[in-house]
Coordinates of C-alpha atoms and ligand atoms in Angstrom, one line a residue:
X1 CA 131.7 164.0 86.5
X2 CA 131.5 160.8 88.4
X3 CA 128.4 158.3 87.6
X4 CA 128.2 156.1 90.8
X5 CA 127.0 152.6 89.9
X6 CA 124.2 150.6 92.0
X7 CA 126.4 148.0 93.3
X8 CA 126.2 144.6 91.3
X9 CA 126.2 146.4 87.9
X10 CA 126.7 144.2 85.4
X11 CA 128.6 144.3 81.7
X12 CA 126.2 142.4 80.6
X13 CA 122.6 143.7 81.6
X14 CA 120.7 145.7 79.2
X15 CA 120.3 148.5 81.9
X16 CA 124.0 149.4 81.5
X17 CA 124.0 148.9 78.0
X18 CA 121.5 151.2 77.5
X19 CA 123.4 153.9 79.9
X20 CA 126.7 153.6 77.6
X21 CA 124.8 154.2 74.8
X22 CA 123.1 157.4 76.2
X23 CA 126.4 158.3 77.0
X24 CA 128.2 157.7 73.9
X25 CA 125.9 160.2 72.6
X26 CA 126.9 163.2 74.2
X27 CA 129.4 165.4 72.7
X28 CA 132.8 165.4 73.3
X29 CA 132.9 162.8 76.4
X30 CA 134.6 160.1 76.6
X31 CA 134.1 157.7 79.2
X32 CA 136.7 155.1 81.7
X33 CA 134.4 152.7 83.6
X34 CA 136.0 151.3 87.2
X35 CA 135.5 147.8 88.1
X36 CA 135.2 146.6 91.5
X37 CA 139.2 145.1 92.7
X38 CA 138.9 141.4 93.2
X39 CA 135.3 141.4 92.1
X40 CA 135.2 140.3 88.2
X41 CA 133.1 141.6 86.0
X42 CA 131.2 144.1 88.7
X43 CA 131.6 147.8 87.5
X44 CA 131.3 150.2 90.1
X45 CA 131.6 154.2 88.8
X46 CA 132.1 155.8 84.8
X47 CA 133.8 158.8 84.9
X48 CA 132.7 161.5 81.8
X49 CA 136.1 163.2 80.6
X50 CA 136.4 166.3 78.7
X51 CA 133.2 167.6 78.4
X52 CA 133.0 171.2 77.3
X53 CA 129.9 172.3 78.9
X54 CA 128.5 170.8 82.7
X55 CA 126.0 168.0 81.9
X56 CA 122.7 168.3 84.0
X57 CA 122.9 166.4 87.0
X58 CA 119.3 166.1 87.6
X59 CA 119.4 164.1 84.0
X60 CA 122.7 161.9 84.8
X61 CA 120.7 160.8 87.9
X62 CA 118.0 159.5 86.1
X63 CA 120.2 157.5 83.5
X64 CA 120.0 153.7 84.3
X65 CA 122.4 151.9 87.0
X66 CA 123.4 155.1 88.2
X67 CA 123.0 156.0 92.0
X68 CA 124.7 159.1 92.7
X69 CA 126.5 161.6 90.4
X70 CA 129.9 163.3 91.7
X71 CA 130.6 166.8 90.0
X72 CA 134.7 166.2 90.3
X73 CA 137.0 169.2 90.9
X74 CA 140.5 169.4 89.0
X75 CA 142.3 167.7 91.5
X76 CA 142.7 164.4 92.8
X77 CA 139.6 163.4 90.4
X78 CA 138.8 159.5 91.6
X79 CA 140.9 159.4 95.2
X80 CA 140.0 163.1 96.3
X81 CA 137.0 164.7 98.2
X82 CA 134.5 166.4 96.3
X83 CA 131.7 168.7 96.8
X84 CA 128.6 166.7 97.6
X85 CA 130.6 163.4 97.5
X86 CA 129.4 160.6 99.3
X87 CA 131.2 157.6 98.3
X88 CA 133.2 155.5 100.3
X89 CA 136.7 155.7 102.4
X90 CA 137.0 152.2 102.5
X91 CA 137.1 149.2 100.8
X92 CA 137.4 145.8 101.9
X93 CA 140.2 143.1 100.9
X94 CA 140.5 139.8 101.6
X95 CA 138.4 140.2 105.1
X96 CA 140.6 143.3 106.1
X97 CA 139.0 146.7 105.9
X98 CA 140.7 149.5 105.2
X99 CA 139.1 152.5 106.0
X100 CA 139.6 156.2 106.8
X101 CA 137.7 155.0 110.1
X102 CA 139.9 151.7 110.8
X103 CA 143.2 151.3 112.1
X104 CA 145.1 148.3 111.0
X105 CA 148.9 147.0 112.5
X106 CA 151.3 145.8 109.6
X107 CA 154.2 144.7 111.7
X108 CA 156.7 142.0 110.5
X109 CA 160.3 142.0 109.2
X110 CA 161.7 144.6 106.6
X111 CA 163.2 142.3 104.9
X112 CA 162.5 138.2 104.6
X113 CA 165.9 136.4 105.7
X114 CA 165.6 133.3 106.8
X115 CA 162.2 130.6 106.8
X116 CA 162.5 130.8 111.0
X117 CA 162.7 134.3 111.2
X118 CA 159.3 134.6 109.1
X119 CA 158.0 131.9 111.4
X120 CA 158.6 133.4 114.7
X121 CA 157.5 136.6 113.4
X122 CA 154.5 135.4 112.5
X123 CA 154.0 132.9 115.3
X124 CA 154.1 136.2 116.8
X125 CA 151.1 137.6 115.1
X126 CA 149.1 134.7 115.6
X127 CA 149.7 135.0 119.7
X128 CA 149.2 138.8 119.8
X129 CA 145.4 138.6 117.6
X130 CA 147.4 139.9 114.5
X131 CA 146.1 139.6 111.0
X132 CA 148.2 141.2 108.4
X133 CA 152.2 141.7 108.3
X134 CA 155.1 143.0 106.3
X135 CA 157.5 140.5 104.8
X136 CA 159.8 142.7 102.4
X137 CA 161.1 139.8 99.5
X138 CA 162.2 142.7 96.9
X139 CA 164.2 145.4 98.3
X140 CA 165.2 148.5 96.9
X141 CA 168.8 149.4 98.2
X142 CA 170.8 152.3 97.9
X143 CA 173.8 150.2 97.3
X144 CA 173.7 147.5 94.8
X145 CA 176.4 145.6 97.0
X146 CA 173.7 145.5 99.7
X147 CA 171.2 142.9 100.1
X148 CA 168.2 143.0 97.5
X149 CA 166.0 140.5 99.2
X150 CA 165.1 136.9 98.5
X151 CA 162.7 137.5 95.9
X152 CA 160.5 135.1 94.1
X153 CA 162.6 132.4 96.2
X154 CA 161.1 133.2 99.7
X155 CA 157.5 133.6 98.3
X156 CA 156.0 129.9 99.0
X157 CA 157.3 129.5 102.2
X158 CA 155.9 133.4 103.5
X159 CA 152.3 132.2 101.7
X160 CA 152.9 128.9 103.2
X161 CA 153.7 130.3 106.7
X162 CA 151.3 132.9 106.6
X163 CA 148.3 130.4 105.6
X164 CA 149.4 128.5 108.5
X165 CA 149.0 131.5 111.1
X166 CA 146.2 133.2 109.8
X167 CA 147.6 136.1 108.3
X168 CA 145.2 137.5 105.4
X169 CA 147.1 140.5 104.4
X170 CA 150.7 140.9 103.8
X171 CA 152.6 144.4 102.6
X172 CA 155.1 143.4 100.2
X173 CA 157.0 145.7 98.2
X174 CA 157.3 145.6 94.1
X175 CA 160.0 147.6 92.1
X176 CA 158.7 145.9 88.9
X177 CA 155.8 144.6 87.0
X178 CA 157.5 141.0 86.9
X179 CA 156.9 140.9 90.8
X180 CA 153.3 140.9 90.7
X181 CA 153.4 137.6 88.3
X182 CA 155.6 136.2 90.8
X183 CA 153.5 136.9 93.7
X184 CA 150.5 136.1 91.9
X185 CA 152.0 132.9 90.6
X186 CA 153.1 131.9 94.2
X187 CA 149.4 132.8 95.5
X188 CA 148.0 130.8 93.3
X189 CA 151.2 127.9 93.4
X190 CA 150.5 127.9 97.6
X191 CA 146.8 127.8 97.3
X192 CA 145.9 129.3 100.9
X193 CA 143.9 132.6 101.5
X194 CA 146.6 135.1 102.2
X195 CA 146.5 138.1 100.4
X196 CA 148.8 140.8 99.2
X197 CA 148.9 144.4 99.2
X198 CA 151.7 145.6 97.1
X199 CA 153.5 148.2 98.5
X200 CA 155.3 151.1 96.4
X201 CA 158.1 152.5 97.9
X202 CA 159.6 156.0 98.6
X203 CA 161.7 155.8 95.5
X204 CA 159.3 154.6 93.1
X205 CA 156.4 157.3 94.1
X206 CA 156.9 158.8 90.3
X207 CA 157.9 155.7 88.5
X208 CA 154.4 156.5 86.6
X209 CA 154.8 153.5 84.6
X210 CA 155.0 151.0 87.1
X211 CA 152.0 153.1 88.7
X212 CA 150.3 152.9 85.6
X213 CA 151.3 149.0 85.5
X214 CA 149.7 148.2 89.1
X215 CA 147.0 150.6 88.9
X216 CA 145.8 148.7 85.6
X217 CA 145.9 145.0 87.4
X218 CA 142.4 144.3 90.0
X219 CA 143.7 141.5 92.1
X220 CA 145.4 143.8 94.8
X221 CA 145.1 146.8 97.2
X222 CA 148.2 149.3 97.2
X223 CA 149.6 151.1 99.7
X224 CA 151.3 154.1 97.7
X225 CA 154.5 155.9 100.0
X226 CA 155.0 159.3 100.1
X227 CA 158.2 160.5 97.8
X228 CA 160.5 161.3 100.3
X229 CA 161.8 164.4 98.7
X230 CA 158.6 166.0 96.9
X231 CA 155.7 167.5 97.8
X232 CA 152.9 166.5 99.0
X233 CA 150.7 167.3 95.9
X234 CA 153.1 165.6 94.0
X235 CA 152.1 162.1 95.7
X236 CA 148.9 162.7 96.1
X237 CA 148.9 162.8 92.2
X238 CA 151.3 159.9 91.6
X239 CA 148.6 157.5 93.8
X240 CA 145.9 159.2 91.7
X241 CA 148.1 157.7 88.5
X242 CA 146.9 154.0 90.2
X243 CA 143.7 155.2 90.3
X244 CA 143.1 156.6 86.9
X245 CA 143.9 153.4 85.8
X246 CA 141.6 151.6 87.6
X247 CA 142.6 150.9 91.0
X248 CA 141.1 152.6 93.7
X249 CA 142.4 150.4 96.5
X250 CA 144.8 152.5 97.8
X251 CA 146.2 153.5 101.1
X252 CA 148.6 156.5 101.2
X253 CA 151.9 156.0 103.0
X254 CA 153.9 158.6 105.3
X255 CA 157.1 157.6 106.5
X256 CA 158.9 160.5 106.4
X257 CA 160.8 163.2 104.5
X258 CA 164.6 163.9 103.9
X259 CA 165.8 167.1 105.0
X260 CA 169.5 166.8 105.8
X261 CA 172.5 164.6 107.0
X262 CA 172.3 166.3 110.7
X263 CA 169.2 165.3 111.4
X264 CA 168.6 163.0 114.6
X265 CA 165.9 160.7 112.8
X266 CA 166.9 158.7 109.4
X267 CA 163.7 161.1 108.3
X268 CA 161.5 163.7 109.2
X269 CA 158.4 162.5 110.8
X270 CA 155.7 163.8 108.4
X271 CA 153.1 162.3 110.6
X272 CA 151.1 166.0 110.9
X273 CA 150.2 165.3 107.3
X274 CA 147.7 162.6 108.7
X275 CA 144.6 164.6 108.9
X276 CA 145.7 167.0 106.0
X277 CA 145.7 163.8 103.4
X278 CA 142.2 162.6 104.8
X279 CA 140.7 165.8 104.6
X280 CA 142.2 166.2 100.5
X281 CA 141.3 162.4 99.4
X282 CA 139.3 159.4 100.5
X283 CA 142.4 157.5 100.9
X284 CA 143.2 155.8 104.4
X285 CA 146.4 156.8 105.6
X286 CA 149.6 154.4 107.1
X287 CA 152.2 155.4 108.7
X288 CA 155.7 154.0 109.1
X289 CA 157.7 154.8 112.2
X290 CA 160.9 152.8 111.6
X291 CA 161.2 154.2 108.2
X292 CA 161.0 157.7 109.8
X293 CA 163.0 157.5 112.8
X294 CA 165.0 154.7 111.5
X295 CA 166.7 154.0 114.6
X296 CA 166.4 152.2 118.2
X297 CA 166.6 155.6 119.8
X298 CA 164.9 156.3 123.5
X299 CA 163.7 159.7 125.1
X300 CA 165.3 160.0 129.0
X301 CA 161.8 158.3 129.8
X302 CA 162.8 154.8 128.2
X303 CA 160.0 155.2 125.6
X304 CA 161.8 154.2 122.2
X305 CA 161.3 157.5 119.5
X306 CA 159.5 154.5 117.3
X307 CA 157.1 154.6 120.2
X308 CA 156.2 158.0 120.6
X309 CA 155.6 158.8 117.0
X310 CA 153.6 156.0 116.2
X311 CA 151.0 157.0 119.3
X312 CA 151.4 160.9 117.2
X313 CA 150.3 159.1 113.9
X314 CA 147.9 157.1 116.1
X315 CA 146.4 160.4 117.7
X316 CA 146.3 162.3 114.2
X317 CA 143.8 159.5 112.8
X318 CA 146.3 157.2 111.1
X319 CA 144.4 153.9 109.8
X320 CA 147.4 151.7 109.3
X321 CA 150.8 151.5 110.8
X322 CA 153.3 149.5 108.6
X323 CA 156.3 148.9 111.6
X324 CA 159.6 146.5 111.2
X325 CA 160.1 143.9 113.9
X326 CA 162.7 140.9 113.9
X327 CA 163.6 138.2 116.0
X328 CA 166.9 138.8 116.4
X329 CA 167.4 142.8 115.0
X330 CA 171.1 141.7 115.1
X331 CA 170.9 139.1 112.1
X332 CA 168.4 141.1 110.2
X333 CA 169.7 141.5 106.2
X334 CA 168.4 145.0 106.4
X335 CA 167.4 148.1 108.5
X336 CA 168.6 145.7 111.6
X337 CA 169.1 148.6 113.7
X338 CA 165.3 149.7 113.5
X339 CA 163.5 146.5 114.3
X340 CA 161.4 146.6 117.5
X341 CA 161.8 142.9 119.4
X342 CA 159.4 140.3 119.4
X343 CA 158.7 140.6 122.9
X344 CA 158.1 144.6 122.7
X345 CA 154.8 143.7 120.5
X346 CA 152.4 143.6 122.9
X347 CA 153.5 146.7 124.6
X348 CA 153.6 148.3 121.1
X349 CA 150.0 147.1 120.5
X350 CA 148.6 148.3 123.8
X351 CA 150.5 151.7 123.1
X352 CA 148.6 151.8 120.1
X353 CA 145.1 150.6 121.5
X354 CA 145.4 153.4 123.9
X355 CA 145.9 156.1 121.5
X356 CA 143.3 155.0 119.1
X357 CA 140.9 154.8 122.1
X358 CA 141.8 158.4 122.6
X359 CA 141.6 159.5 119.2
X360 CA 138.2 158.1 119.2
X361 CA 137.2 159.8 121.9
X362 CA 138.1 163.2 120.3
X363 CA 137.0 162.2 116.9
Ligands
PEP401 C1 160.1 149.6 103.3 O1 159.0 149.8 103.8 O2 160.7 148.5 103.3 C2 160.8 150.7 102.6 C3 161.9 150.5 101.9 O3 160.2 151.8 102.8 P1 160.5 153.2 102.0 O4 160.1 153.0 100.6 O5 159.5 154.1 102.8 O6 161.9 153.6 102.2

């Protein structure tokens, strides 16, 4: 069972003190209280585990602070849809929502490379209305000969760059719990207003102790990938790990699924999975086109694959589209070959305006 708090419910007032104490009471439950990301010291929800018997919800309800009770199923206990369940499919970071009724554009550069590249690519942004980005510093490869990104090294100057053109969320992916101090450090080191959403990727879906790591810290949103060779259930579970702990800031990645070497796409565009996700959890759901097609190819009509199955993602109700661009795809340190141009934004953005307009139409 879920207690909703009213919002602003505070530690300290004698309302919630008195609630605990109720609830300590009751037999075999123990309680994990949620706090409100990037809002100290505001609690927002108690969940009651392992009671043996259903408590009265007519009696929960009347507790103090409480403003709606959640009877929770099995699965997906804190990110999934449950009977009756009326909380939120959003949340709000750094003046971004992220919603399960918004649609956000992360496009930037796989992989940070050089201080111009970041500029232009945000410059970019700026000129096209754009808000948030990718900027990969730590990058998992498959070959430890291969680039591993810049790392703490290019942190100040993509804050710096991205104070300077108004970007206020950036995806950035972390492989360990030392990158958060880093980024946090380099946040605070830079001093502007940018924020991060740290990005788990494909490979660390079931590292459930990094999960548990970053689902423990409040200071950022994550966007959780799909594992690209499990099932479904299987991710949905590993972003409930982030959750459990005590982040509930999390957008659920699809960016595609392995299947084998003869395949036209780097991936399988898992894109159909869109609705199916919203319809399980509360979770708003990204997709990543360059990650699943993973190359510049075109259909006879000119329209690059990247294209068409973003405006499919688009069309299904995706609410974020994380998508690699570079300056000059030829000098890019990684995934070169799958960066739209700089000049192909706007067309990409329209693309995408028009498809959300007709998903919103139907919806
Ligand atoms: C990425 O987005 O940079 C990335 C490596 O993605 P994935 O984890 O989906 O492979």
């Amino acid at each position: 069972m879920i207690l909703v708090l009213n919002p602003d419910t505070r530690p300290d007032s004698a309302e919630y003190k008195q609630l605990m104490a109720h609830l300590a009471n009751l037999p075999g439950i123990s309680t994990r209280v949620h706090t409100e990301v990037g809002v100290e010291q505001t609690l927002t929800e108690v969940y009651l585990i392992g009671n043996t018997k259903p408590l009265p919800i007519e009696e929960m309800q009347n507790l103090p602070c409480v403003e709606q009770v959640v009877r929770i199923s099995e699965e997906y206990r804190v990110l999934g849809r449950h009977k009756d369940d009326h909380r939120p499919t959003h949340f709000d970071y750094n003046g971004v929502r992220f919603g399960q009724d918004t649609l956000n554009v992360f496009a930037g550069l796989c992989a940070v490379d050089t201080l111009e590249h970041v500029e232009l690519m945000m410059q970019a942004l700026r000129d096209n209305g754009q808000v948030c980005t990718r900027m990969g510093a730590y990058k998992p490869r498959t070959s430890p000969y291969s680039f591993q990104g810049h790392g703490k090294a290019c942190l100040p100057y993509v804050f710096d760059l991205a104070g300077k053109y108004g970007i206020k969320v950036i995806a950035m992916e972390i492989t360990h719990e030392s990158h958060v101090e880093e980024i946090c450090e380099a946040l605070y080191r830079t001093g502007n207003s940018t924020g991060v959403m740290l990005q788990i990727g494909t490979r660390n879906t079931q590292n459930f102790e990094l999960l548990k790591i970053v689902g423990r810290q409040q200071d950022f949103p994550v966007l959780l990938k799909r594992g690209f060779g499990i099932t479904l259930d299987e991710s949905l579970n590993a972003a409930e790990y982030l959750a459990s702990e005590g982040n509930r800031k999390v957008v659920f990645g699809l960016r595609g699924m392995k299947t084998n070497m003869a395949d036209p796409h780097r991936n399988f565009v898992d894109f159909a999975h869109v609705p199916v996700v919203k319809r399980l959890t509360r979770m708003p759901v990204c997709i990543d086109p360059s990650h699943s097609v993973g190359l510049r190819a075109s259909s006879p009509d000119g329209i690059l694959d990247i294209m068409h199955v973003t405006t499919q993602g688009v069309i299904a109700g995706a609410n974020m589209i994380l998508v690699d661009f570079h300056p000059v795809p030829g000098k890019a340190l990684v995934d070169g070959p799958q960066a739209m141009l700089i000049r192909e934004l706007p067309f990409f953005l329209e693309d995408v305006r028009i498809a959300r307009e007709a998903y919103e139409r139907r919806a």
